[in-house]
PDB file of C-alpha atoms and ligand atoms in Angstrom:
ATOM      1  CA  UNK R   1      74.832 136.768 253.422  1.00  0.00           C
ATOM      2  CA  UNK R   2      77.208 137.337 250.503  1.00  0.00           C
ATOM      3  CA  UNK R   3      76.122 139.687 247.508  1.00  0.00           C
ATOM      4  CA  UNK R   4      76.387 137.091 244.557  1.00  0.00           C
ATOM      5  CA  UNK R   5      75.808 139.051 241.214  1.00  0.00           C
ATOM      6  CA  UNK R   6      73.592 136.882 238.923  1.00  0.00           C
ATOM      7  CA  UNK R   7      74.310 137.521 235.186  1.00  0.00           C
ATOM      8  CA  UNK R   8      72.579 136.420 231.992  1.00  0.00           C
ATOM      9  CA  UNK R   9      74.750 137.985 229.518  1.00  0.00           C
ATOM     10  CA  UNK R  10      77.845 136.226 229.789  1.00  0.00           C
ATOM     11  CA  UNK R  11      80.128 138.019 227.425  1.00  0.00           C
ATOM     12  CA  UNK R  12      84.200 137.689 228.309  1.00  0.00           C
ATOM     13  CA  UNK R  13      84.187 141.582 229.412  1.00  0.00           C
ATOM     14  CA  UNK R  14      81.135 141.110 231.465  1.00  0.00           C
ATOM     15  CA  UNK R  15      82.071 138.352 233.583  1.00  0.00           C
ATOM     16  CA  UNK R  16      85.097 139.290 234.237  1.00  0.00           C
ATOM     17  CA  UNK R  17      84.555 142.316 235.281  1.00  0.00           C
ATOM     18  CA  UNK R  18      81.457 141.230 237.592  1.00  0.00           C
ATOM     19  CA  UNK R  19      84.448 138.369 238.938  1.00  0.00           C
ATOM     20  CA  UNK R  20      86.814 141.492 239.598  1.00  0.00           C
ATOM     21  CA  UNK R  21      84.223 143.927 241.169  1.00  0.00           C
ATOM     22  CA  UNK R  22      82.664 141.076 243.564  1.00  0.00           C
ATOM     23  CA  UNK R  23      85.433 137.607 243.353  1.00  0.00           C
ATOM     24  CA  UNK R  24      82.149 135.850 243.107  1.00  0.00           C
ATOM     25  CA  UNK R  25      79.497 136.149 240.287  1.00  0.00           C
ATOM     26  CA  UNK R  26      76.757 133.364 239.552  1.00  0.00           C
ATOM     27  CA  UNK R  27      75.337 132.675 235.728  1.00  0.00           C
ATOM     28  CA  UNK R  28      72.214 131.984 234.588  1.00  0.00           C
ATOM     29  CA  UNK R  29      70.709 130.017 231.852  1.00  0.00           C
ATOM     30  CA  UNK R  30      74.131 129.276 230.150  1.00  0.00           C
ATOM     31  CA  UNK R  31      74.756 125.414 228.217  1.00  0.00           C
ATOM     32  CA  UNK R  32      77.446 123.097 228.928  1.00  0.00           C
ATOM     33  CA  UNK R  33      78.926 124.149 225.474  1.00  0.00           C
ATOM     34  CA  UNK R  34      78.603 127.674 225.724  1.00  0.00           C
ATOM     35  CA  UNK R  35      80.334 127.167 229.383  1.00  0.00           C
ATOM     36  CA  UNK R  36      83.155 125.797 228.623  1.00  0.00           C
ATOM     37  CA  UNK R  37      83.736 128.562 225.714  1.00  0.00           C
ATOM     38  CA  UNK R  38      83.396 131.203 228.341  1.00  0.00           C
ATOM     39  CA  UNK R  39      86.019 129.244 230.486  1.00  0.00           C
ATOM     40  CA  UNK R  40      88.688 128.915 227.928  1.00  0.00           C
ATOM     41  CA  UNK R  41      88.534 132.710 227.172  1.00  0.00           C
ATOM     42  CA  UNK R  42      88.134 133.868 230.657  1.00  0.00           C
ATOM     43  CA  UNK R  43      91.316 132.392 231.608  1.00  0.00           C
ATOM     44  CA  UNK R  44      94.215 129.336 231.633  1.00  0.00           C
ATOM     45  CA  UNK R  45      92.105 126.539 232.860  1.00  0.00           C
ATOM     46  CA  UNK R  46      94.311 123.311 234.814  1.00  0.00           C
ATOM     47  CA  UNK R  47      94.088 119.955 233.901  1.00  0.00           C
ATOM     48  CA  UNK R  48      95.293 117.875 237.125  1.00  0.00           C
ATOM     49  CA  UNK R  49      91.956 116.724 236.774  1.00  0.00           C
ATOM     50  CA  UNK R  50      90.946 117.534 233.371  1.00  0.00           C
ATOM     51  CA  UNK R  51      90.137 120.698 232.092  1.00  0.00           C
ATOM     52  CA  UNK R  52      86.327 119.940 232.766  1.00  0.00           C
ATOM     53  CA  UNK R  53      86.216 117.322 235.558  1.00  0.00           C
ATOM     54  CA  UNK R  54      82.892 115.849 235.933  1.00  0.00           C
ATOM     55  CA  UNK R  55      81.931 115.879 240.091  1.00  0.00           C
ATOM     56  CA  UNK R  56      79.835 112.727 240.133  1.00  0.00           C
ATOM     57  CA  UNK R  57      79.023 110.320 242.575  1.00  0.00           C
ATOM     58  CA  UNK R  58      81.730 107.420 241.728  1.00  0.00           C
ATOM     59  CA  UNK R  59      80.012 105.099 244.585  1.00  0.00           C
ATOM     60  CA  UNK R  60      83.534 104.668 246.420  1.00  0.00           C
ATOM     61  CA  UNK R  61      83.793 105.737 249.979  1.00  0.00           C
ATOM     62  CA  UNK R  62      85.957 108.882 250.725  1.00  0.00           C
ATOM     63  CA  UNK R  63      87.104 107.306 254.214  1.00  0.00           C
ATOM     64  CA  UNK R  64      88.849 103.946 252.986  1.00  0.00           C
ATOM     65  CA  UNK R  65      89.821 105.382 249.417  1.00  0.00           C
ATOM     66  CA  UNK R  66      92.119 108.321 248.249  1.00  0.00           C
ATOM     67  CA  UNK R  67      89.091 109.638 245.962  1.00  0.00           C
ATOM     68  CA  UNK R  68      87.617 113.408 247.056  1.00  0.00           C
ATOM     69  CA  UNK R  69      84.967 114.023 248.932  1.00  0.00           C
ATOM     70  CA  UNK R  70      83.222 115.531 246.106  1.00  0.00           C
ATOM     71  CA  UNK R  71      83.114 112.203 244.063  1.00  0.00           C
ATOM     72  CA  UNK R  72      80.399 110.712 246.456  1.00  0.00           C
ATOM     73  CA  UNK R  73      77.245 111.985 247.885  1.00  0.00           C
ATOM     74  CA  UNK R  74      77.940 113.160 250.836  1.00  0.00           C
ATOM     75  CA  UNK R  75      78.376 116.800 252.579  1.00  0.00           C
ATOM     76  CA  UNK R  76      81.732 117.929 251.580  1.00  0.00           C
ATOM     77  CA  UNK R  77      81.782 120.513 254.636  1.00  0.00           C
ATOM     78  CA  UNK R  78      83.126 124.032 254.174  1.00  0.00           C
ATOM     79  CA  UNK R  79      86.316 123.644 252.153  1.00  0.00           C
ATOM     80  CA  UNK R  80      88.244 125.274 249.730  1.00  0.00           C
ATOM     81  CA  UNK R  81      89.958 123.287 246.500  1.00  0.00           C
ATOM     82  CA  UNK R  82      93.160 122.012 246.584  1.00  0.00           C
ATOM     83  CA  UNK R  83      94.884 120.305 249.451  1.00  0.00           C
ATOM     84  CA  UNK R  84      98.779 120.223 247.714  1.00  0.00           C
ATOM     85  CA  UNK R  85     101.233 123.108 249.458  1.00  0.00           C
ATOM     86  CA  UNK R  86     102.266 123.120 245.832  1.00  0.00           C
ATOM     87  CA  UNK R  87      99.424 124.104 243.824  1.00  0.00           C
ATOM     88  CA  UNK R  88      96.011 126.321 244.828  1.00  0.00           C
ATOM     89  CA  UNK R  89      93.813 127.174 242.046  1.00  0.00           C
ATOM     90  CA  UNK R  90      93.190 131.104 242.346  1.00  0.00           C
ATOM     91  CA  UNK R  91      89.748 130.584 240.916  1.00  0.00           C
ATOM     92  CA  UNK R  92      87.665 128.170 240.017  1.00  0.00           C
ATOM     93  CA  UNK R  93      83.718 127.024 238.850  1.00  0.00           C
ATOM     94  CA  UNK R  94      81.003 124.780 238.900  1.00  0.00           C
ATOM     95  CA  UNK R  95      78.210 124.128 236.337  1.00  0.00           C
ATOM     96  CA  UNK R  96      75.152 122.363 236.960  1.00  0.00           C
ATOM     97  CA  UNK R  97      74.776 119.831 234.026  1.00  0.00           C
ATOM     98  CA  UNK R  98      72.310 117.987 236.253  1.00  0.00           C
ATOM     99  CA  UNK R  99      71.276 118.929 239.876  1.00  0.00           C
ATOM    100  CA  UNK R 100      70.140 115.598 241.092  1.00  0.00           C
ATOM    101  CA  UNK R 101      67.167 114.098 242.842  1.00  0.00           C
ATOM    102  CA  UNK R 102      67.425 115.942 246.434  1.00  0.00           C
ATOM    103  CA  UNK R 103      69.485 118.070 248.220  1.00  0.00           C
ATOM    104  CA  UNK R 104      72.957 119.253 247.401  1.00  0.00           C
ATOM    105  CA  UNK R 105      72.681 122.670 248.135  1.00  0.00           C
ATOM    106  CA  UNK R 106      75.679 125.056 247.345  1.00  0.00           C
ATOM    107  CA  UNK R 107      77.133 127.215 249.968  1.00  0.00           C
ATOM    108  CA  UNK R 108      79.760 129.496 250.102  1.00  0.00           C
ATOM    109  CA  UNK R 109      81.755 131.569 252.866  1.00  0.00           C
ATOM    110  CA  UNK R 110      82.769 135.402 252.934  1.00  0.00           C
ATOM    111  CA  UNK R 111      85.938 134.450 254.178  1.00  0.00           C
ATOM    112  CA  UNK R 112      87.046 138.160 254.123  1.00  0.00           C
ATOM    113  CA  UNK R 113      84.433 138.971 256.618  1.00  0.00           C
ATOM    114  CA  UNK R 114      85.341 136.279 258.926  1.00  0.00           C
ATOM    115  CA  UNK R 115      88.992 137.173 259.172  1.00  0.00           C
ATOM    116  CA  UNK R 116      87.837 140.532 259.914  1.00  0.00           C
ATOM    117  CA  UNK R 117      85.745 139.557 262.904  1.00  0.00           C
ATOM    118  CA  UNK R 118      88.894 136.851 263.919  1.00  0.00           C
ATOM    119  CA  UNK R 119      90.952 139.705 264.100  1.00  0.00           C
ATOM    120  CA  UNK R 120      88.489 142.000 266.353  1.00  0.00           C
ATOM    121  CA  UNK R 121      87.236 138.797 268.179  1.00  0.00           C
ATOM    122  CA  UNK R 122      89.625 135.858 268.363  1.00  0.00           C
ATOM    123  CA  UNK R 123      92.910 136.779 267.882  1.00  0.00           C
ATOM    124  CA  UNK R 124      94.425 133.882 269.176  1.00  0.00           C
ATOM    125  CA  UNK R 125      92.650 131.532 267.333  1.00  0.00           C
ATOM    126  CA  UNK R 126      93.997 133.253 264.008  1.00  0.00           C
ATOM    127  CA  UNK R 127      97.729 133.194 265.372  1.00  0.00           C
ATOM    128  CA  UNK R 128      96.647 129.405 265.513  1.00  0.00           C
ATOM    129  CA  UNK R 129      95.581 129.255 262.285  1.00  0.00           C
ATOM    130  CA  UNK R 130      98.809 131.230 261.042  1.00  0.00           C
ATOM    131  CA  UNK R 131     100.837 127.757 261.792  1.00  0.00           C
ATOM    132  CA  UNK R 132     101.665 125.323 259.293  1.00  0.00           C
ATOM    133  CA  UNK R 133      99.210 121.922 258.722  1.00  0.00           C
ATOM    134  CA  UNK R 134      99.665 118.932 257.466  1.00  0.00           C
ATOM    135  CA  UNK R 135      97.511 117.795 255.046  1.00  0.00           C
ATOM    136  CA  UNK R 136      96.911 114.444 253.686  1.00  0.00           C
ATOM    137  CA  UNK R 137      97.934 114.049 249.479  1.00  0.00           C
ATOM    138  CA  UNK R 138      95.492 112.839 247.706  1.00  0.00           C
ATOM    139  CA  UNK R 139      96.170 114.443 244.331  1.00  0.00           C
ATOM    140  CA  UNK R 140      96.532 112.459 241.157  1.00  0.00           C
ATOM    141  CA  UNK R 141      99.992 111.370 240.292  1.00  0.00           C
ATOM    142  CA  UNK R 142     101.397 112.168 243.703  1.00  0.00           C
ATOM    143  CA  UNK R 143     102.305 108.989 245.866  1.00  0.00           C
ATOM    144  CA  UNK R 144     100.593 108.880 249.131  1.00  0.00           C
ATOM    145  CA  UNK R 145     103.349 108.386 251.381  1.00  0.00           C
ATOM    146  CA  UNK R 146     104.613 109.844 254.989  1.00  0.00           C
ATOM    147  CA  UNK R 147     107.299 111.604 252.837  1.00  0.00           C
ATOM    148  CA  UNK R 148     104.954 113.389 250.947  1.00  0.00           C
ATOM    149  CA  UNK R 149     102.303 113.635 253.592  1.00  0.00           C
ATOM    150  CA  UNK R 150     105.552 115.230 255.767  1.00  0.00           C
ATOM    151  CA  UNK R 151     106.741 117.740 252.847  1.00  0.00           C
ATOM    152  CA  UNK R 152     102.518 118.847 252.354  1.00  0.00           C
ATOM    153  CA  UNK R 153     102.421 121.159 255.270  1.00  0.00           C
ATOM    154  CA  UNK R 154     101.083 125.003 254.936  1.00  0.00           C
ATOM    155  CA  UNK R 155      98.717 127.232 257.173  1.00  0.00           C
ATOM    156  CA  UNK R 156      95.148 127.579 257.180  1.00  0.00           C
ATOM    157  CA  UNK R 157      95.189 131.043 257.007  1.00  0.00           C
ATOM    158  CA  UNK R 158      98.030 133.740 255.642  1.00  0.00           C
ATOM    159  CA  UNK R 159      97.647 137.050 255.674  1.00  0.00           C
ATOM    160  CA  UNK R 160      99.120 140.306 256.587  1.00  0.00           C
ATOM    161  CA  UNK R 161      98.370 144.072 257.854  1.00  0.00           C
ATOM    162  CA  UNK R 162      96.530 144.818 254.763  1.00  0.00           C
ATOM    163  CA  UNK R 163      94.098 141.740 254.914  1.00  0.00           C
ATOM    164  CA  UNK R 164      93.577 138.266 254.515  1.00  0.00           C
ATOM    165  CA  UNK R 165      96.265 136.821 251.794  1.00  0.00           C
ATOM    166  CA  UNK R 166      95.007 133.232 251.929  1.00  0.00           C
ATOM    167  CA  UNK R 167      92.589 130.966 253.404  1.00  0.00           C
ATOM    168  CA  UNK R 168      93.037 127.071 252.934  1.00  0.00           C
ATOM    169  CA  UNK R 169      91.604 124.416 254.634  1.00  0.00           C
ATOM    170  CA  UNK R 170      89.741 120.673 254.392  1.00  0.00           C
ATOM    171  CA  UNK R 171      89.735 119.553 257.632  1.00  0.00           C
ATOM    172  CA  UNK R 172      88.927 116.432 256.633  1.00  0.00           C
ATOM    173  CA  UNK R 173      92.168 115.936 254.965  1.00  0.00           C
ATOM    174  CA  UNK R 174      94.232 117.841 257.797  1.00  0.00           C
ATOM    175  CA  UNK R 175      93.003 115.264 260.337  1.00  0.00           C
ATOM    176  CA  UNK R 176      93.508 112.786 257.968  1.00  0.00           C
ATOM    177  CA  UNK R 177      97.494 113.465 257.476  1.00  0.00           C
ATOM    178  CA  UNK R 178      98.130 113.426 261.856  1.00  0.00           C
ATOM    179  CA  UNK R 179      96.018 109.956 261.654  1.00  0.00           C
ATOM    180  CA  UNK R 180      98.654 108.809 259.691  1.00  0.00           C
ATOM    181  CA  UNK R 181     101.585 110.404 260.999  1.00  0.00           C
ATOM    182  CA  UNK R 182     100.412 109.456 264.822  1.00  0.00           C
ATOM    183  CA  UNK R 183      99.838 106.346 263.511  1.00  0.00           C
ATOM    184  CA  UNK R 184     103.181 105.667 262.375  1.00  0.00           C
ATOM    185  CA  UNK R 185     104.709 107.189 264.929  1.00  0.00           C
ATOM    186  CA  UNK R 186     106.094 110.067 262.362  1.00  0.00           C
ATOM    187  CA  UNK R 187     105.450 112.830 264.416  1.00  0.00           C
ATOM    188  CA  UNK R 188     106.429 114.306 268.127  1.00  0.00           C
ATOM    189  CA  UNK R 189     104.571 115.174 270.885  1.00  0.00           C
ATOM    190  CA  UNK R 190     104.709 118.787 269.952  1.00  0.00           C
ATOM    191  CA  UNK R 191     103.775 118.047 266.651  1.00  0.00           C
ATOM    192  CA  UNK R 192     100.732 116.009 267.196  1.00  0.00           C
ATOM    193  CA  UNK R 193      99.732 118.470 269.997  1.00  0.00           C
ATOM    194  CA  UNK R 194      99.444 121.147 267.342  1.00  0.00           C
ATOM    195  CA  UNK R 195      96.334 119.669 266.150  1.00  0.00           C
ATOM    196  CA  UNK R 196      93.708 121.146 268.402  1.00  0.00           C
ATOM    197  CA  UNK R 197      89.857 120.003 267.802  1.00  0.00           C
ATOM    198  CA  UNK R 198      88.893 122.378 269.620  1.00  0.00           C
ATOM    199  CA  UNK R 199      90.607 125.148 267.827  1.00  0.00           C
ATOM    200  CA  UNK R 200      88.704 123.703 264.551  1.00  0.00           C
ATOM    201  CA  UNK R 201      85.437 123.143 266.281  1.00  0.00           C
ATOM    202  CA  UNK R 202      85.485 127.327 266.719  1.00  0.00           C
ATOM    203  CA  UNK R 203      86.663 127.739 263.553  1.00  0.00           C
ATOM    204  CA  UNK R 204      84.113 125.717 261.919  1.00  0.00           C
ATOM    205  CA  UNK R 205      81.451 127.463 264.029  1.00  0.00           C
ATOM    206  CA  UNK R 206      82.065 130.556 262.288  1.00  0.00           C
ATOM    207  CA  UNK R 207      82.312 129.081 258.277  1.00  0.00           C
ATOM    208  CA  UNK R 208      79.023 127.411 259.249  1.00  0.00           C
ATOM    209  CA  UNK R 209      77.325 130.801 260.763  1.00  0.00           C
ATOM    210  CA  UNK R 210      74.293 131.899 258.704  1.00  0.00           C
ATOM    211  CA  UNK R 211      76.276 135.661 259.065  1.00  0.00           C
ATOM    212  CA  UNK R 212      78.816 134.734 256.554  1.00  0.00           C
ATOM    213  CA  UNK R 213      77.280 132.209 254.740  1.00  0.00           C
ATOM    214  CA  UNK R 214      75.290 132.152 251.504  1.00  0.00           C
ATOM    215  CA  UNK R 215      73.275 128.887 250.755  1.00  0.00           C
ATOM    216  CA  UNK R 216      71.463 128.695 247.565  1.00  0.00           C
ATOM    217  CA  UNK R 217      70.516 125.401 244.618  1.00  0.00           C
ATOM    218  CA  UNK R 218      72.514 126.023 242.081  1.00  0.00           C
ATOM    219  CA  UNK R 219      69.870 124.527 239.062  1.00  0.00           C
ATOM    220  CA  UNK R 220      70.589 123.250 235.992  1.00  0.00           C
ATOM    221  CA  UNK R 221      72.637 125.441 233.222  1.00  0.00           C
ATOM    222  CA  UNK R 222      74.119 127.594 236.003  1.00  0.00           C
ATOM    223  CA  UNK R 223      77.674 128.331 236.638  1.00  0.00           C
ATOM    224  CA  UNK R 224      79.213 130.164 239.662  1.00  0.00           C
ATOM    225  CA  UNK R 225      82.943 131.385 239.501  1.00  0.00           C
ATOM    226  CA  UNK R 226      84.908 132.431 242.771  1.00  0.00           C
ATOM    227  CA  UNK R 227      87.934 132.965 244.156  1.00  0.00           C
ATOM    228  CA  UNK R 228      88.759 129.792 245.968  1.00  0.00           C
ATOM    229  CA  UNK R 229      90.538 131.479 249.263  1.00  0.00           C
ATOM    230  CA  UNK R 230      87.964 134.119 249.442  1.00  0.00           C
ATOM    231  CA  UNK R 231      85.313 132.013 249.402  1.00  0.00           C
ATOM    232  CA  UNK R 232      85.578 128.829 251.244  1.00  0.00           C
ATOM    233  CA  UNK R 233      82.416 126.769 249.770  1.00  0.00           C
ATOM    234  CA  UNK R 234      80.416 123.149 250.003  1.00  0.00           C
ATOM    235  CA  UNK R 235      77.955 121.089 249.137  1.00  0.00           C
ATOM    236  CA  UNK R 236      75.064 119.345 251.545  1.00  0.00           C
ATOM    237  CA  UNK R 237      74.373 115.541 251.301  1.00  0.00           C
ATOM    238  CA  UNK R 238      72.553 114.512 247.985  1.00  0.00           C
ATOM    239  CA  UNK R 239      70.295 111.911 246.277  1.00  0.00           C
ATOM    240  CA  UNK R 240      69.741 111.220 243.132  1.00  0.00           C
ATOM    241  CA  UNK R 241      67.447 108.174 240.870  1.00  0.00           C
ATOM    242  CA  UNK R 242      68.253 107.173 237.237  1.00  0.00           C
ATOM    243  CA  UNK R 243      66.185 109.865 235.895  1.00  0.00           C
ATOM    244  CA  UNK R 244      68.470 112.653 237.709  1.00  0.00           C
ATOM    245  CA  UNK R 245      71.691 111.389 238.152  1.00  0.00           C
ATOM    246  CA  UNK R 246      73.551 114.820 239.445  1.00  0.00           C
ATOM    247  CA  UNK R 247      76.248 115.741 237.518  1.00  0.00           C
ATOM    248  CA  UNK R 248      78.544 119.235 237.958  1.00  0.00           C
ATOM    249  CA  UNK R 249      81.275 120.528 236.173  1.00  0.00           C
ATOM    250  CA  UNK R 250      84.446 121.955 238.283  1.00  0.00           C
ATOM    251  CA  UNK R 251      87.216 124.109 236.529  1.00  0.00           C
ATOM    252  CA  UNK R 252      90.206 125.466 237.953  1.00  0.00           C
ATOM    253  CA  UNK R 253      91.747 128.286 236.984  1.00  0.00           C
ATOM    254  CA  UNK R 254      95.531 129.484 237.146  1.00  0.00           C
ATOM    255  CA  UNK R 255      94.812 132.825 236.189  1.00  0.00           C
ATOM    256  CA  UNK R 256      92.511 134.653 234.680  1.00  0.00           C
ATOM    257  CA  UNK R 257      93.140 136.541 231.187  1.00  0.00           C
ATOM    258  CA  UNK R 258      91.843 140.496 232.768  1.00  0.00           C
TER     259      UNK R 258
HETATM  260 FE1  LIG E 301      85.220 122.184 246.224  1.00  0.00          FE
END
């Protein structure tokens, strides 16, 4: 379980110091227009996407298109936001404009308390992690090519004697990139060996244990802001009719304005 803070005031000085106390801080009854104030004084927000990108269900299928997982209805799985070496958003938030019909429940990691026990437990599995990935490029503007794919290579997990750095990781898209390097015969046996299901499969098994994990609805006019490595999050499968046609807002954030 992760202490979220819940706050209804949601002055500049108040959220950010609730974001600096806990990296994690959920709001309540807040509108659209009064959220996206808060987010342009908070901090610089990135527009790769937009400023405010919409996460909607765009109908296309995540597994023969380049489009995110979090543009259809389906469980994202535990992930955090970003999958370019180049650029990680340190924080970053969702609104509820619209929650939808059923399902799509939020949840979030404490990453921070899994590296702890992956240190005490499973050391070997986090000098796995240590090693760089591949990850498939699906950002707007970049190509999608083996080049790219080739140059988009980072580890899952940084950190040093005083903690965990850095935690980043889609599986999804990590897979994704040694399809298509196997596939083209871009990669060596040593390479391709690096990519160990099973390795994942524990992994996973601890982002997905109800120890570290917090999962909650995020309804309609709330916002939750996190730091992305810290808190490795998701979404479960959704529906949604023509009366409730889910609609979030995500932000990212290059740094916030303490
Ligand atoms: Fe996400």
């Amino acid at each position: 379980m992760i202490n979220i803070p819940t706050l209804k005031s949601f002055s500049k000085q108040d959220v950010l110091q609730a974001i600096k106390n806990d990296e994690i801080v959920l709001i309540s009854e807040i509108s659209e227009h009064e959220f996206k104030i808060l987010c342009r004084e908070i901090g610089d927000l990135n527009d790769r996407y937009g400023e405010f990108y919409d996460v909607v269900d765009t109908g296309e299928d995540y597994k023969t298109t380049n489009i995110p997982i979090s543009q259809t209805r389906e469980d994202t799985g535990v992930h955090t936001d970003s999958s370019a070496r180049d650029y990680c958003p340190e924080y970053l938030s969702l609104f509820c404009a619209n929650q939808g019909a059923f399902g799509g429940e939020s949840y979030f990691v404490d990453m921070r308390s899994v590296f702890n026990d992956l240190k005490k437990y499973r050391p070997e599995l986090l000098k796995y992690l240590s090693q760089d990935f591949y990850r498939d490029v699906v950002t707007p503007g970049a190509e999608n090519n083996l080049e790219n794919v080739r140059r988009n290579k980072f580890p899952i997990i940084r950190h040093d004697d005083s903690g965990l750095l850095e935690f980043r990781y889609m599986r999804y898209w990590i897979e994704r990139a040694y399809k298509k390097l196997s596939l083209e015969h871009d990669l060596d046996s040593a390479h391709l060996d690096l990519l160990d299901s099973g390795q994942l499969d524990l992994l996973d098994s601890y982002l997905m244990n109800d120890k570290y994990r917090s999962t909650f609805m995020l309804k309609n006019n709330q916002a939750v802001i996190f730091k992305n490595s810290y808190f490795p999050h998701g979404r479960t499968k959704y529906e949604e009719n023509k009366l409730n046609r889910r609609r979030l807002i995500r932000v990212w954030f290059d740094r916030m304005n303490w």
